[in-house]
Amino acid sequence: MTPQIEDIARHLPEPVPMGCYKKNDCIFLLKDISSLIKEQGNEEREKAIQSGVHYSEMLPIEYMPSPEYTELFHNTLAETAPLIARYVAIVGEQILKWRGKNTVLVSLARAGTPIGVLIKRYIKYKYDLNLPHYSISIIRGKGVDENALIYILTKEGTENIQFIDGWTGKGAINSVLVEACKNFKDKYGVSLNHDLAVLADPAQCVKFFGTREDFLIPSSCLNSIVSGLVSRTVLRDDIIDKFDFHGAKYYSQWEDIEVSNLFVDSIARYFPDVVVDSSSLSPAVDVPNTGIQDIKRIQEEFGIDDINKVKPGVGETTRVLLRRIPWKIIVDHMDNPNLEHLLLLARDRGVAVEVYKKMSYSCCGLIKSVK
């Protein structure tokens, strides 16, 4: 490590106990700001965001699912668990094949965290390798948490990091990660591999993926209760100091309703049934972001002034309905089985749903202009 990194590392805190995962599953490198920030309603946040306030300076009020929605989550998890187990295995095999046995798994909070836990568990089950797994913050427009990266580099003594997320939408976070790794090298002289591993890559912009189908990952249906009881990450000068990690709330009061461990346990039990021939996996190659062409077409055809108001894919559309102010939802067809939860949310919130077939995604959420 460079002297600059070693100097910063001396000032960094040890991680605080956070999240509801089992102790060996994940270490959250986040500052607990549970008493320092109050959630805001979607309409208040949307007005602030569209007026120039960065989304990472606020937290949404967490959506508490209805009994009907909760039942839908459990049914979807039961139906898709074997398939997700296979996708997890494919990504796990890719990581071992091209990153090796001394890899440090670093998931991007919070959608990446459940997938990182599953990949860690698969590698432990299949190869009896207990790879370190951390969850850290990355924020569009602000980059990755450099303090968290420095902590990992000094703690693990290696630069062999594999970043993990849940899925790709437009590919924005992938672009943020590429730029963040470039900035980290310029600043600290350390080269990190920016290749992102995801369960689903409908944007077709990353090298390591389980599938490129835009399908429903059940963890995208819910918020903190399926992601370790941790909020979205926060970066605000008045509560995050120079040597702090990025912040997040820990909703320990919901431990009796969390399904984070149920989610990973339900999928991991299918690992013995999964057979993936790692020798048949194609070599990782650079890929174009083909999804962005769909986004630009949608932006133009629907007269949307800001491309950030177009949120493609099942995961991102779900987020629009849970914590933004939607204008409308467009879907490839109404009987797509991946969209049942979205149609339920749209109905409950009074959001129009329109069929639009000229996209490779299953759906897309369009955010309302509230200026």
PDB file of N, CA, C and O in Angstrom, residues 79-117:
ATOM      1  N   GLU A  79     -41.020 -19.547  -6.486  1.00  0.00           N
ATOM      2  CA  GLU A  79     -40.999 -19.936  -7.897  1.00  0.00           C
ATOM      3  C   GLU A  79     -39.629 -19.739  -8.542  1.00  0.00           C
ATOM      4  O   GLU A  79     -39.212 -20.533  -9.390  1.00  0.00           O
ATOM      5  N   THR A  80     -38.938 -18.673  -8.154  1.00  0.00           N
ATOM      6  CA  THR A  80     -37.701 -18.310  -8.856  1.00  0.00           C
ATOM      7  C   THR A  80     -36.428 -18.757  -8.155  1.00  0.00           C
ATOM      8  O   THR A  80     -35.346 -18.670  -8.742  1.00  0.00           O
ATOM      9  N   ALA A  81     -36.511 -19.249  -6.935  1.00  0.00           N
ATOM     10  CA  ALA A  81     -35.314 -19.605  -6.176  1.00  0.00           C
ATOM     11  C   ALA A  81     -34.388 -20.568  -6.917  1.00  0.00           C
ATOM     12  O   ALA A  81     -33.166 -20.351  -6.954  1.00  0.00           O
ATOM     13  N   PRO A  82     -34.891 -21.644  -7.555  1.00  0.00           N
ATOM     14  CA  PRO A  82     -33.965 -22.542  -8.274  1.00  0.00           C
ATOM     15  C   PRO A  82     -33.241 -21.843  -9.418  1.00  0.00           C
ATOM     16  O   PRO A  82     -32.047 -22.088  -9.646  1.00  0.00           O
ATOM     17  N   LEU A  83     -33.952 -20.984 -10.150  1.00  0.00           N
ATOM     18  CA  LEU A  83     -33.338 -20.265 -11.259  1.00  0.00           C
ATOM     19  C   LEU A  83     -32.291 -19.276 -10.763  1.00  0.00           C
ATOM     20  O   LEU A  83     -31.190 -19.175 -11.323  1.00  0.00           O
ATOM     21  N   ILE A  84     -32.624 -18.551  -9.705  1.00  0.00           N
ATOM     22  CA  ILE A  84     -31.670 -17.582  -9.155  1.00  0.00           C
ATOM     23  C   ILE A  84     -30.433 -18.301  -8.637  1.00  0.00           C
ATOM     24  O   ILE A  84     -29.303 -17.814  -8.790  1.00  0.00           O
ATOM     25  N   ALA A  85     -30.615 -19.462  -8.024  1.00  0.00           N
ATOM     26  CA  ALA A  85     -29.466 -20.241  -7.545  1.00  0.00           C
ATOM     27  C   ALA A  85     -28.517 -20.556  -8.699  1.00  0.00           C
ATOM     28  O   ALA A  85     -27.288 -20.493  -8.543  1.00  0.00           O
ATOM     29  N   ARG A  86     -29.073 -20.870  -9.855  1.00  0.00           N
ATOM     30  CA  ARG A  86     -28.233 -21.159 -11.018  1.00  0.00           C
ATOM     31  C   ARG A  86     -27.488 -19.901 -11.472  1.00  0.00           C
ATOM     32  O   ARG A  86     -26.296 -19.951 -11.781  1.00  0.00           O
ATOM     33  N   TYR A  87     -28.175 -18.769 -11.515  1.00  0.00           N
ATOM     34  CA  TYR A  87     -27.522 -17.528 -11.930  1.00  0.00           C
ATOM     35  C   TYR A  87     -26.419 -17.134 -10.947  1.00  0.00           C
ATOM     36  O   TYR A  87     -25.359 -16.659 -11.356  1.00  0.00           O
ATOM     37  N   VAL A  88     -26.672 -17.315  -9.669  1.00  0.00           N
ATOM     38  CA  VAL A  88     -25.648 -17.044  -8.653  1.00  0.00           C
ATOM     39  C   VAL A  88     -24.428 -17.929  -8.894  1.00  0.00           C
ATOM     40  O   VAL A  88     -23.278 -17.467  -8.831  1.00  0.00           O
ATOM     41  N   ALA A  89     -24.685 -19.205  -9.184  1.00  0.00           N
ATOM     42  CA  ALA A  89     -23.584 -20.143  -9.423  1.00  0.00           C
ATOM     43  C   ALA A  89     -22.763 -19.725 -10.647  1.00  0.00           C
ATOM     44  O   ALA A  89     -21.528 -19.797 -10.629  1.00  0.00           O
ATOM     45  N   ILE A  90     -23.449 -19.288 -11.699  1.00  0.00           N
ATOM     46  CA  ILE A  90     -22.731 -18.851 -12.907  1.00  0.00           C
ATOM     47  C   ILE A  90     -21.806 -17.681 -12.584  1.00  0.00           C
ATOM     48  O   ILE A  90     -20.624 -17.675 -12.969  1.00  0.00           O
ATOM     49  N   VAL A  91     -22.322 -16.692 -11.855  1.00  0.00           N
ATOM     50  CA  VAL A  91     -21.486 -15.536 -11.512  1.00  0.00           C
ATOM     51  C   VAL A  91     -20.353 -15.952 -10.579  1.00  0.00           C
ATOM     52  O   VAL A  91     -19.206 -15.502 -10.731  1.00  0.00           O
ATOM     53  N   GLY A  92     -20.651 -16.808  -9.615  1.00  0.00           N
ATOM     54  CA  GLY A  92     -19.612 -17.280  -8.707  1.00  0.00           C
ATOM     55  C   GLY A  92     -18.489 -17.999  -9.441  1.00  0.00           C
ATOM     56  O   GLY A  92     -17.300 -17.798  -9.148  1.00  0.00           O
ATOM     57  N   GLU A  93     -18.859 -18.831 -10.415  1.00  0.00           N
ATOM     58  CA  GLU A  93     -17.850 -19.548 -11.206  1.00  0.00           C
ATOM     59  C   GLU A  93     -17.028 -18.570 -12.047  1.00  0.00           C
ATOM     60  O   GLU A  93     -15.809 -18.739 -12.200  1.00  0.00           O
ATOM     61  N   GLN A  94     -17.674 -17.563 -12.609  1.00  0.00           N
ATOM     62  CA  GLN A  94     -16.946 -16.554 -13.381  1.00  0.00           C
ATOM     63  C   GLN A  94     -15.919 -15.835 -12.511  1.00  0.00           C
ATOM     64  O   GLN A  94     -14.775 -15.617 -12.919  1.00  0.00           O
ATOM     65  N   ILE A  95     -16.327 -15.462 -11.311  1.00  0.00           N
ATOM     66  CA  ILE A  95     -15.424 -14.738 -10.415  1.00  0.00           C
ATOM     67  C   ILE A  95     -14.202 -15.593 -10.076  1.00  0.00           C
ATOM     68  O   ILE A  95     -13.054 -15.117 -10.116  1.00  0.00           O
ATOM     69  N   LEU A  96     -14.438 -16.851  -9.739  1.00  0.00           N
ATOM     70  CA  LEU A  96     -13.306 -17.724  -9.397  1.00  0.00           C
ATOM     71  C   LEU A  96     -12.402 -17.968 -10.597  1.00  0.00           C
ATOM     72  O   LEU A  96     -11.177 -18.011 -10.476  1.00  0.00           O
ATOM     73  N   LYS A  97     -13.013 -18.116 -11.774  1.00  0.00           N
ATOM     74  CA  LYS A  97     -12.241 -18.435 -12.974  1.00  0.00           C
ATOM     75  C   LYS A  97     -11.340 -17.275 -13.380  1.00  0.00           C
ATOM     76  O   LYS A  97     -10.182 -17.481 -13.763  1.00  0.00           O
ATOM     77  N   TRP A  98     -11.865 -16.053 -13.322  1.00  0.00           N
ATOM     78  CA  TRP A  98     -11.105 -14.918 -13.836  1.00  0.00           C
ATOM     79  C   TRP A  98     -10.547 -13.984 -12.767  1.00  0.00           C
ATOM     80  O   TRP A  98      -9.754 -13.110 -13.066  1.00  0.00           O
ATOM     81  N   ARG A  99     -10.948 -14.191 -11.509  1.00  0.00           N
ATOM     82  CA  ARG A  99     -10.380 -13.372 -10.423  1.00  0.00           C
ATOM     83  C   ARG A  99      -9.540 -14.207  -9.459  1.00  0.00           C
ATOM     84  O   ARG A  99      -8.667 -13.694  -8.791  1.00  0.00           O
ATOM     85  N   GLY A 100      -9.858 -15.478  -9.331  1.00  0.00           N
ATOM     86  CA  GLY A 100      -9.041 -16.356  -8.505  1.00  0.00           C
ATOM     87  C   GLY A 100      -9.561 -16.541  -7.095  1.00  0.00           C
ATOM     88  O   GLY A 100     -10.553 -15.936  -6.673  1.00  0.00           O
ATOM     89  N   LYS A 101      -8.834 -17.363  -6.354  1.00  0.00           N
ATOM     90  CA  LYS A 101      -9.276 -17.777  -5.023  1.00  0.00           C
ATOM     91  C   LYS A 101      -8.960 -16.763  -3.927  1.00  0.00           C
ATOM     92  O   LYS A 101      -9.367 -16.942  -2.780  1.00  0.00           O
ATOM     93  N   ASN A 102      -8.206 -15.713  -4.257  1.00  0.00           N
ATOM     94  CA  ASN A 102      -7.863 -14.701  -3.254  1.00  0.00           C
ATOM     95  C   ASN A 102      -8.637 -13.409  -3.477  1.00  0.00           C
ATOM     96  O   ASN A 102      -8.178 -12.321  -3.155  1.00  0.00           O
ATOM     97  N   THR A 103      -9.826 -13.548  -4.027  1.00  0.00           N
ATOM     98  CA  THR A 103     -10.659 -12.387  -4.337  1.00  0.00           C
ATOM     99  C   THR A 103     -11.392 -11.898  -3.094  1.00  0.00           C
ATOM    100  O   THR A 103     -11.826 -12.694  -2.258  1.00  0.00           O
ATOM    101  N   VAL A 104     -11.544 -10.586  -2.996  1.00  0.00           N
ATOM    102  CA  VAL A 104     -12.381  -9.975  -1.968  1.00  0.00           C
ATOM    103  C   VAL A 104     -13.683  -9.530  -2.642  1.00  0.00           C
ATOM    104  O   VAL A 104     -13.659  -8.768  -3.614  1.00  0.00           O
ATOM    105  N   LEU A 105     -14.804 -10.026  -2.159  1.00  0.00           N
ATOM    106  CA  LEU A 105     -16.109  -9.665  -2.703  1.00  0.00           C
ATOM    107  C   LEU A 105     -16.554  -8.343  -2.078  1.00  0.00           C
ATOM    108  O   LEU A 105     -16.577  -8.202  -0.852  1.00  0.00           O
ATOM    109  N   VAL A 106     -16.916  -7.387  -2.926  1.00  0.00           N
ATOM    110  CA  VAL A 106     -17.353  -6.075  -2.442  1.00  0.00           C
ATOM    111  C   VAL A 106     -18.676  -5.737  -3.126  1.00  0.00           C
ATOM    112  O   VAL A 106     -18.706  -5.390  -4.307  1.00  0.00           O
ATOM    113  N   SER A 107     -19.764  -5.888  -2.387  1.00  0.00           N
ATOM    114  CA  SER A 107     -21.073  -5.591  -2.966  1.00  0.00           C
ATOM    115  C   SER A 107     -21.412  -4.117  -2.774  1.00  0.00           C
ATOM    116  O   SER A 107     -20.949  -3.469  -1.829  1.00  0.00           O
ATOM    117  N   LEU A 108     -22.200  -3.607  -3.692  1.00  0.00           N
ATOM    118  CA  LEU A 108     -22.595  -2.204  -3.677  1.00  0.00           C
ATOM    119  C   LEU A 108     -23.944  -2.088  -2.971  1.00  0.00           C
ATOM    120  O   LEU A 108     -24.963  -2.608  -3.443  1.00  0.00           O
ATOM    121  N   ALA A 109     -23.921  -1.415  -1.822  1.00  0.00           N
ATOM    122  CA  ALA A 109     -25.143  -1.274  -1.028  1.00  0.00           C
ATOM    123  C   ALA A 109     -26.146  -0.389  -1.776  1.00  0.00           C
ATOM    124  O   ALA A 109     -25.744   0.598  -2.394  1.00  0.00           O
ATOM    125  N   ARG A 110     -27.488  -0.774  -1.745  1.00  0.00           N
ATOM    126  CA  ARG A 110     -27.835  -1.952  -0.996  1.00  0.00           C
ATOM    127  C   ARG A 110     -28.309  -3.105  -1.857  1.00  0.00           C
ATOM    128  O   ARG A 110     -28.356  -4.248  -1.422  1.00  0.00           O
ATOM    129  N   ALA A 111     -28.682  -2.826  -3.122  1.00  0.00           N
ATOM    130  CA  ALA A 111     -29.215  -3.899  -3.978  1.00  0.00           C
ATOM    131  C   ALA A 111     -28.197  -4.998  -4.218  1.00  0.00           C
ATOM    132  O   ALA A 111     -28.561  -6.157  -4.443  1.00  0.00           O
ATOM    133  N   GLY A 112     -26.906  -4.664  -4.170  1.00  0.00           N
ATOM    134  CA  GLY A 112     -25.886  -5.666  -4.397  1.00  0.00           C
ATOM    135  C   GLY A 112     -25.638  -6.572  -3.215  1.00  0.00           C
ATOM    136  O   GLY A 112     -25.102  -7.681  -3.369  1.00  0.00           O
ATOM    137  N   THR A 113     -26.047  -6.142  -2.024  1.00  0.00           N
ATOM    138  CA  THR A 113     -25.690  -6.883  -0.811  1.00  0.00           C
ATOM    139  C   THR A 113     -26.273  -8.293  -0.773  1.00  0.00           C
ATOM    140  O   THR A 113     -25.539  -9.259  -0.520  1.00  0.00           O
ATOM    141  N   PRO A 114     -27.584  -8.486  -1.010  1.00  0.00           N
ATOM    142  CA  PRO A 114     -28.094  -9.865  -0.984  1.00  0.00           C
ATOM    143  C   PRO A 114     -27.419 -10.768  -2.013  1.00  0.00           C
ATOM    144  O   PRO A 114     -27.194 -11.950  -1.748  1.00  0.00           O
ATOM    145  N   ILE A 115     -27.084 -10.207  -3.179  1.00  0.00           N
ATOM    146  CA  ILE A 115     -26.430 -11.003  -4.215  1.00  0.00           C
ATOM    147  C   ILE A 115     -24.997 -11.345  -3.792  1.00  0.00           C
ATOM    148  O   ILE A 115     -24.526 -12.459  -4.011  1.00  0.00           O
ATOM    149  N   GLY A 116     -24.320 -10.395  -3.161  1.00  0.00           N
ATOM    150  CA  GLY A 116     -22.984 -10.669  -2.645  1.00  0.00           C
ATOM    151  C   GLY A 116     -22.993 -11.760  -1.591  1.00  0.00           C
ATOM    152  O   GLY A 116     -22.102 -12.629  -1.570  1.00  0.00           O
ATOM    153  N   VAL A 117     -23.989 -11.738  -0.706  1.00  0.00           N
ATOM    154  CA  VAL A 117     -24.120 -12.787   0.310  1.00  0.00           C
ATOM    155  C   VAL A 117     -24.306 -14.146  -0.356  1.00  0.00           C
ATOM    156  O   VAL A 117     -23.681 -15.146   0.029  1.00  0.00           O
TER     157      VAL A 117
END
